[in-house]
CSV table of C-alpha atoms in Angstrom, one decimal:
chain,number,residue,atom,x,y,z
A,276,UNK,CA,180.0,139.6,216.7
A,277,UNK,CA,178.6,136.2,216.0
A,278,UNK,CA,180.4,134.2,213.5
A,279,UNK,CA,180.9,130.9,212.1
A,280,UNK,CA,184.5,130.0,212.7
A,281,UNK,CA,186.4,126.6,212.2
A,282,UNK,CA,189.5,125.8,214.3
A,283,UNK,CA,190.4,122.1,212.7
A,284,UNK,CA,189.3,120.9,209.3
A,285,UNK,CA,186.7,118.6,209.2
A,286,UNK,CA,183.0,117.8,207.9
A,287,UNK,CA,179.8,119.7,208.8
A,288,UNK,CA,180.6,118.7,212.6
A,289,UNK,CA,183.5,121.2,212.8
A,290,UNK,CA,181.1,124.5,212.0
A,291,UNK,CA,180.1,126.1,215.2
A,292,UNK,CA,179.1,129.8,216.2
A,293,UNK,CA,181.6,131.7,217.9
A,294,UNK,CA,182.0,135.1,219.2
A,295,UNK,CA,184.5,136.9,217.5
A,296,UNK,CA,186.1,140.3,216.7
A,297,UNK,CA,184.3,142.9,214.5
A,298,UNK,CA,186.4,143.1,211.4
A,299,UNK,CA,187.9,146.5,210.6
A,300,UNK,CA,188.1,147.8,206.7
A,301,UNK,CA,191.6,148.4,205.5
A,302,UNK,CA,192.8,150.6,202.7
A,303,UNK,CA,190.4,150.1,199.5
A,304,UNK,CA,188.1,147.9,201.8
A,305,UNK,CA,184.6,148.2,202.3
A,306,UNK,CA,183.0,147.1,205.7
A,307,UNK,CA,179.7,145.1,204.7
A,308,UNK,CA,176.7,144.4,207.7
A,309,UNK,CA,175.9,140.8,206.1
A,310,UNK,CA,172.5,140.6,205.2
A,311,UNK,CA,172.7,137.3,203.9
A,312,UNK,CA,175.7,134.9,203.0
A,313,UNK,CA,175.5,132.7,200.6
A,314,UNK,CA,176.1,129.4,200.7
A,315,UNK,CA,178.5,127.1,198.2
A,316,UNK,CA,179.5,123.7,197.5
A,317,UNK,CA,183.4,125.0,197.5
A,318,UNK,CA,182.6,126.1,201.6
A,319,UNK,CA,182.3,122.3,201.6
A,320,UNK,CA,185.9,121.6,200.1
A,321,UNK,CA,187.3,124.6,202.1
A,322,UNK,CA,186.1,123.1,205.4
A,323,UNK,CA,187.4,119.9,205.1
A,324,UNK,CA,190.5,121.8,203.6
A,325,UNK,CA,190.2,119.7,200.1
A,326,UNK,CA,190.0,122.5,198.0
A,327,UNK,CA,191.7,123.8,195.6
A,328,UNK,CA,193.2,126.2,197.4
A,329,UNK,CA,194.6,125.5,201.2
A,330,UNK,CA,193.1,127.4,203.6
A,331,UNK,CA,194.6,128.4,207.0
A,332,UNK,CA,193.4,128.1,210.7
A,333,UNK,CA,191.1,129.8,212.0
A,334,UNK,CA,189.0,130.5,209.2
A,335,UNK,CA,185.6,132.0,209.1
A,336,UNK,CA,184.0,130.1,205.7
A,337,UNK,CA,182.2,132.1,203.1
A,338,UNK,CA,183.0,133.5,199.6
A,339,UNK,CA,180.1,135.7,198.9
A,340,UNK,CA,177.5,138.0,200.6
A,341,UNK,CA,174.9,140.9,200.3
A,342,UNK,CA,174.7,143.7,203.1
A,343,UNK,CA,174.7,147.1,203.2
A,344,UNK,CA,177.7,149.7,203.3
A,345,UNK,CA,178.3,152.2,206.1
A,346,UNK,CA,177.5,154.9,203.4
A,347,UNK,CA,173.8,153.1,202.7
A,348,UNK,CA,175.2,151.1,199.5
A,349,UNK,CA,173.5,147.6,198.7
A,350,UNK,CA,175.4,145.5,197.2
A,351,UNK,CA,176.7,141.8,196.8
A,352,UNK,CA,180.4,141.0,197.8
A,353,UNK,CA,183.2,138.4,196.9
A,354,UNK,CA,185.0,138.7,200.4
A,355,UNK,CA,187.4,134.9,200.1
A,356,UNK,CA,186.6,133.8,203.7
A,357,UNK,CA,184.4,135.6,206.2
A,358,UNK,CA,181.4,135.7,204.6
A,359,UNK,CA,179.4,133.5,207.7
A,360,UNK,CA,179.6,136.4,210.0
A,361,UNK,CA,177.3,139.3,211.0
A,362,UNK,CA,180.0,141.9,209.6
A,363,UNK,CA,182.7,141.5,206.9
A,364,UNK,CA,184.8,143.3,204.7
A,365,UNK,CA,185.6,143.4,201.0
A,366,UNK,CA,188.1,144.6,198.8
A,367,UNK,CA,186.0,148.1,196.8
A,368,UNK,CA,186.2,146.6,193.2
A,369,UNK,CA,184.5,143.5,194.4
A,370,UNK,CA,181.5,145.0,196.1
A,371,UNK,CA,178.9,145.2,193.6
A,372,UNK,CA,175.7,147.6,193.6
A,373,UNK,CA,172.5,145.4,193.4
A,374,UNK,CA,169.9,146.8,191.1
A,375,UNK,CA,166.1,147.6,192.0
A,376,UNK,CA,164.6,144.6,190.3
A,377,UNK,CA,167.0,141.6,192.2
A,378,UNK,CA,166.6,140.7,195.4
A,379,UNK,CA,169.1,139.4,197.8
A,380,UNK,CA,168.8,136.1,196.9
A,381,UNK,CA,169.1,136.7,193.2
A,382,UNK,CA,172.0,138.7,193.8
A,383,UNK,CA,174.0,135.9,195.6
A,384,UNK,CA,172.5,133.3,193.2
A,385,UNK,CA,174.5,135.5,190.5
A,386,UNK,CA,177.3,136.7,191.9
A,387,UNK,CA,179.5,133.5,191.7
A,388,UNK,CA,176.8,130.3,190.2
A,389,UNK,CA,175.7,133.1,188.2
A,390,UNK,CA,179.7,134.2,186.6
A,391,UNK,CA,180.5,130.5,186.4
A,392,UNK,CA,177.7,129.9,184.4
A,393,UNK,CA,178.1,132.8,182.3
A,394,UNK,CA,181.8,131.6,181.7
A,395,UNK,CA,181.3,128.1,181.3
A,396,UNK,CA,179.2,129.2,178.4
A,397,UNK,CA,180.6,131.8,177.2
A,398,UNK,CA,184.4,131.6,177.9
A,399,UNK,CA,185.1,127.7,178.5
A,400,UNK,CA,183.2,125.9,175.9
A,401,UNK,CA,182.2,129.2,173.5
A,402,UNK,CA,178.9,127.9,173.1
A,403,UNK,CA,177.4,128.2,169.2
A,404,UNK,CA,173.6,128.9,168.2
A,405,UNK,CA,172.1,125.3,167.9
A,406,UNK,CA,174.8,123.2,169.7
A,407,UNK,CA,173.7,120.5,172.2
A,408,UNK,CA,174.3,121.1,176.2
A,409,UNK,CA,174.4,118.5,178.5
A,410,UNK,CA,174.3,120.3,182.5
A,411,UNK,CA,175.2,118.1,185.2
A,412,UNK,CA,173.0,118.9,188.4
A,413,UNK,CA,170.8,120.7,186.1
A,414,UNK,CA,168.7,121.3,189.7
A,415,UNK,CA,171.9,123.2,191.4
A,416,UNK,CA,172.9,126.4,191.6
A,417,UNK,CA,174.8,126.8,188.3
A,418,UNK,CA,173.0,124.1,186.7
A,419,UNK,CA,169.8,126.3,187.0
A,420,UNK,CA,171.2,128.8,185.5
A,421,UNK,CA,173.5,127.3,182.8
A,422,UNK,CA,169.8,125.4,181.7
A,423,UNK,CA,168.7,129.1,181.2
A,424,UNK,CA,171.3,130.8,179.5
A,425,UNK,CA,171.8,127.9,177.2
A,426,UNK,CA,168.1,128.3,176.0
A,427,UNK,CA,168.4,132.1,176.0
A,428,UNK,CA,172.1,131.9,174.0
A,429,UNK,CA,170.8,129.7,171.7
A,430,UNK,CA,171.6,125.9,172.0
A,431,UNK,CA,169.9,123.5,170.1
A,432,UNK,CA,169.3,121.0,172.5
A,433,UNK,CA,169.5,121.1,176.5
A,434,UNK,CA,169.7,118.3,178.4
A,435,UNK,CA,170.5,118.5,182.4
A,436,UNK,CA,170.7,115.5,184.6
A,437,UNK,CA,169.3,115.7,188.1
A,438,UNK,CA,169.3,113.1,191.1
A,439,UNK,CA,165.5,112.8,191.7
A,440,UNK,CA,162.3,112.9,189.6
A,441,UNK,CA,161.4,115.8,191.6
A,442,UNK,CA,164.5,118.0,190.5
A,443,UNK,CA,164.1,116.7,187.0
A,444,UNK,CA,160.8,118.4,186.6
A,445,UNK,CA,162.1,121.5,187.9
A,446,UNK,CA,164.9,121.5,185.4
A,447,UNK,CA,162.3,120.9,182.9
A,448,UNK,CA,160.7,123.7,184.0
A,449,UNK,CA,163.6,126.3,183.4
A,450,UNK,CA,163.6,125.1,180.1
A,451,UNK,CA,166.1,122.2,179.5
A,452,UNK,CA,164.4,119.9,177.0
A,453,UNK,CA,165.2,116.7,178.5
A,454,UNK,CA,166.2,115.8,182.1
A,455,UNK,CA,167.9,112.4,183.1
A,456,UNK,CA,168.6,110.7,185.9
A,457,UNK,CA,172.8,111.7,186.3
A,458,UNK,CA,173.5,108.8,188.4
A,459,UNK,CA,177.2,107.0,186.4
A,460,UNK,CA,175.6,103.2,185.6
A,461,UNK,CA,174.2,103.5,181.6
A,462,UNK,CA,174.8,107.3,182.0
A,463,UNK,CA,176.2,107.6,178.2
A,464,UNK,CA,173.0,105.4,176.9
A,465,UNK,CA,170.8,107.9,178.7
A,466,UNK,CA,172.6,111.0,177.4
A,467,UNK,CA,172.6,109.8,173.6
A,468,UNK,CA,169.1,108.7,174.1
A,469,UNK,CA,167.9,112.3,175.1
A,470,UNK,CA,169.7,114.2,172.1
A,471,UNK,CA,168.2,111.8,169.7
A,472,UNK,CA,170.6,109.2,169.3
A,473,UNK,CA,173.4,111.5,168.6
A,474,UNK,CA,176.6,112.5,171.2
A,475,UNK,CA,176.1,115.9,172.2
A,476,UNK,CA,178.3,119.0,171.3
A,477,UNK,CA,179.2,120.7,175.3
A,478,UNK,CA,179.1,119.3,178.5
A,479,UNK,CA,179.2,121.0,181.8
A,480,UNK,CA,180.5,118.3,184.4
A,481,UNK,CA,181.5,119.1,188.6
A,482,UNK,CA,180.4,115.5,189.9
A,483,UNK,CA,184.3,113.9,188.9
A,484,UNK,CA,185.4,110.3,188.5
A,485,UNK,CA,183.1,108.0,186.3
A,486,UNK,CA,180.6,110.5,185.6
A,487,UNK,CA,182.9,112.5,183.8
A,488,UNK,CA,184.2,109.3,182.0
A,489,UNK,CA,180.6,108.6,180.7
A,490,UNK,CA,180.2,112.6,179.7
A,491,UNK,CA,183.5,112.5,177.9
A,492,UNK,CA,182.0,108.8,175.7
A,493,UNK,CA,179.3,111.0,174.9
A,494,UNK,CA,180.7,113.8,173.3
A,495,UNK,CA,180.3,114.6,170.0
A,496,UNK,CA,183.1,115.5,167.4
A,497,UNK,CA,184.8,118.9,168.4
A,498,UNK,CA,182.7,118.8,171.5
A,499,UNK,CA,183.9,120.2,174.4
A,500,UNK,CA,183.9,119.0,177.8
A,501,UNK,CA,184.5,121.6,180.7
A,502,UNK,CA,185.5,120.6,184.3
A,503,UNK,CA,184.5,123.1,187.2
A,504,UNK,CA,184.2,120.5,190.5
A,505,UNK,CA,184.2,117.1,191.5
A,506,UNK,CA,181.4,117.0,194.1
A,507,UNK,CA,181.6,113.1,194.0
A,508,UNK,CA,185.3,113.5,195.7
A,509,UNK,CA,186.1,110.6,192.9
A,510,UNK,CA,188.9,110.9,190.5
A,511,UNK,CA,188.3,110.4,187.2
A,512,UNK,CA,190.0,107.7,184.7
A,513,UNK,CA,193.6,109.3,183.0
A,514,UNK,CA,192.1,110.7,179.4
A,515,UNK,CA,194.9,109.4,176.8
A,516,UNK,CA,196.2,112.0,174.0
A,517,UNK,CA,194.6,110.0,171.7
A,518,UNK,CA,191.2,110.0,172.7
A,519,UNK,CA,191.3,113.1,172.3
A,520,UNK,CA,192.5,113.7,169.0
A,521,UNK,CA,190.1,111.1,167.7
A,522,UNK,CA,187.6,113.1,167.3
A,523,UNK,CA,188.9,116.6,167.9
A,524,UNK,CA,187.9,116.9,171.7
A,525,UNK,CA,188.5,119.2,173.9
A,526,UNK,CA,188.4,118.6,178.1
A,527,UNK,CA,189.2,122.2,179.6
A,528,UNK,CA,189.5,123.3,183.2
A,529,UNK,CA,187.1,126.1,184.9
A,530,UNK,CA,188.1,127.6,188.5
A,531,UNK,CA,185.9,131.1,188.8
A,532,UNK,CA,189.2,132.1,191.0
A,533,UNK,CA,191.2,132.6,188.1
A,534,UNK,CA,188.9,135.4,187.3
A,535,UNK,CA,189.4,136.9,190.4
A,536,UNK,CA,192.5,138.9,189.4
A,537,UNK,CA,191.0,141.1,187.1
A,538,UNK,CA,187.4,142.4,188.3
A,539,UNK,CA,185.9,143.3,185.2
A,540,UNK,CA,185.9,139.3,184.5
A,541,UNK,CA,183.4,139.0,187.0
A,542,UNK,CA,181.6,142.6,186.8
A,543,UNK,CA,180.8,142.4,183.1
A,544,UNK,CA,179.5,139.6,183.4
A,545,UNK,CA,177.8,140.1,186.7
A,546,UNK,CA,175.8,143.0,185.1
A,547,UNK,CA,174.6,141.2,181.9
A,548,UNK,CA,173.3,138.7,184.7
A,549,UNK,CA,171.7,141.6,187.1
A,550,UNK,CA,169.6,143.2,183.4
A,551,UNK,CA,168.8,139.5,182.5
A,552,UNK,CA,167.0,139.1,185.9
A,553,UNK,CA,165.6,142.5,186.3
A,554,UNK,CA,164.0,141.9,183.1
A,555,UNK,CA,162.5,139.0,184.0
A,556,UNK,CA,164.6,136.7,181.4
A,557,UNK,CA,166.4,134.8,184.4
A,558,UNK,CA,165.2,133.4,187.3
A,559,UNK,CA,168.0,132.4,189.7
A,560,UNK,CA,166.6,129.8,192.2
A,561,UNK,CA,166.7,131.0,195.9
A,562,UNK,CA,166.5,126.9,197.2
A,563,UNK,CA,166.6,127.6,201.4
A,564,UNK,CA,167.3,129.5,204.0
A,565,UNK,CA,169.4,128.8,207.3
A,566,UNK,CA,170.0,130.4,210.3
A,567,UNK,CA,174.1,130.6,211.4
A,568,UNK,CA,173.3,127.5,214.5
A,569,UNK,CA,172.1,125.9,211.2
A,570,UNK,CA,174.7,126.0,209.1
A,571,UNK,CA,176.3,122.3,209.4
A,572,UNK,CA,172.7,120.9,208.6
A,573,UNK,CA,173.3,123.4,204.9
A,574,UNK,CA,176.4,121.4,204.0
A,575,UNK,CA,175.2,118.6,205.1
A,576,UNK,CA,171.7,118.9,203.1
A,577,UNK,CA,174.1,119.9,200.5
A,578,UNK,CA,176.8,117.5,200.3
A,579,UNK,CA,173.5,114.7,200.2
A,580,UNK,CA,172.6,116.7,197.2
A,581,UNK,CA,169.5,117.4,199.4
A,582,UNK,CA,169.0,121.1,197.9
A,583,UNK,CA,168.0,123.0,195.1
A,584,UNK,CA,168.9,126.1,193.7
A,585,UNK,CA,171.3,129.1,196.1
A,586,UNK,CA,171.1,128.5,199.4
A,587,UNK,CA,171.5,131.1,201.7
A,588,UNK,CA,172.7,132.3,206.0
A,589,UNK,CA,171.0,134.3,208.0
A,590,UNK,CA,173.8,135.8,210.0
A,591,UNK,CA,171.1,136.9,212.3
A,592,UNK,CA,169.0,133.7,213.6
């Protein structure tokens, strides 16, 4: 079958088609015909083998897809690796059913933007009705949605940050209440400007380094400041003790992996995500569509913050 497979770590250049071995479903697996795969900015860690997580040679990228089952399920998959391939398999308790109502793209847009959203809201920073949120890359995949379910949850104020003027009226659109240019110069001016003068309550930050030293000088008293990526590859200044306790601050840690242990962290959620769409309450943003040949032109669109919204692989073209 036709698969994307890496045999040295690298940058986009490194992702080639290849033909490769149909994968065979073990014990508790589920064999999946890809539909689509989606597309993350962790794929762009993993590659280069900077993420979290090391990652082994040779390696098919690809956390997450929707297919179909041999038995005529549809559903959307965590699968780890493998995902940018024609066929791949999952572990059963991690192959979800998609819903009449949510279409492919939705589905992928959800399954892991959509839980990291969800528990950067909910779990991370416990959001309260009427608090301030500040979303970084308020145009991205979890940005999108965090804008949305911050509205629909209750914040006060949202305010997301996006590259261009283009993606800032897009954010607007979703429903954040101000949108800022997220580049570091002046960024804590421009955050206290857009909640009225006054340092907001949560921020969700993945850019790293002196973005996340200009979120943390804007946060308000017991704010909390959550950490899920640092798509800047920049490290950020060492936070002493005592800026924290000045102020009661929090700075917490998000890696949607940790949920991965227990599947009910990521199928509750999941679900509330799949109603909230199929009600037409959330609209996950499907940004583009690649074929597999295309796939280093997707991280590299990506990694220019070129995109918007999920971006998706045809395992097909």
């Amino acid at each position: 079958m036709r698969a994307i497979q890496i045999t040295e770590f690298g940058g986009p250049e490194v992702l080639k088609v290849s033909d490769v071995p149909e994968p065979v479903a073990g014990d508790g697996q589920v064999l999946i015909t890809v539909d689509r795969a989606g597309i993350n900015y962790a794929d762009t860690h993993q590659v280069e083998n900077s993420y979290l997580s090391k990652t082994e040679l040779p390696l098919i990228p690809g956390g997450e897809v929707v297919g179909h089952t041999a038995d005529g399920r549809r559903v959307v998959a965590l699968v780890g690796s493998g995902g940018y391939a024609e066929q791949t398999v999952a572990h059963a308790p991690y192959a979800w059913d998609v819903p009449k109502g949510v279409t492919d793209g939705q589905a992928l847009a959800l399954a892991l933007q959509g839980t990291t959203a969800w528990h950067l809201l909910k779990t991370s920073t416990h959001l309260q009705p009427g608090e301030s949120v500040l979303v970084h890359a308020g145009a991205g995949g979890v940005g999108s949605l965090a804008v949305q379910l911050a509205k629909l949850w209750g914040a006060g104020r949202v305010i997301a940050t996006a590259s261009t003027e283009e993606k800032r009226k897009q954010v607007l659109e979703l429903g954040a209440d101000a949108a800022i240019d997220g580049a570091p110069e002046g960024l804590k001016d421009r955050i206290l400007e857009a909640n009225g003068g006054k340092p907001v309550d949560i921020v969700l930050e993945m850019v790293g380094g002196p973005t996340l030293d200009e979120s943390f000088a804007a946060l308000a008293r017991f704010g909390r400041l959550v950490t899920f990526g640092a798509a800047s590859r920049q490290q950020a200044a060492p936070i002493d003790p005592g800026r924290l306790m000045k102020g009661s601050k929090t700075i917490t840690g998000f890696w949607l992996a940790d949920c991965f242990a227990n599947p009910q962290l990521l199928g509750e959620p999941l679900a509330e995500l799949f109603d909230l769409t199929a009600a037409g309450k959330l609209r996950p943003i499907v940004g583009g569509e690649y074929a597999l040949s295309e796939v280093a032109t997707a991280h590299e669109d990506m990694r220019a913050r070129r995109t918007v919204g999920k971006l998706l692989l045809d395992p097909i073209r």
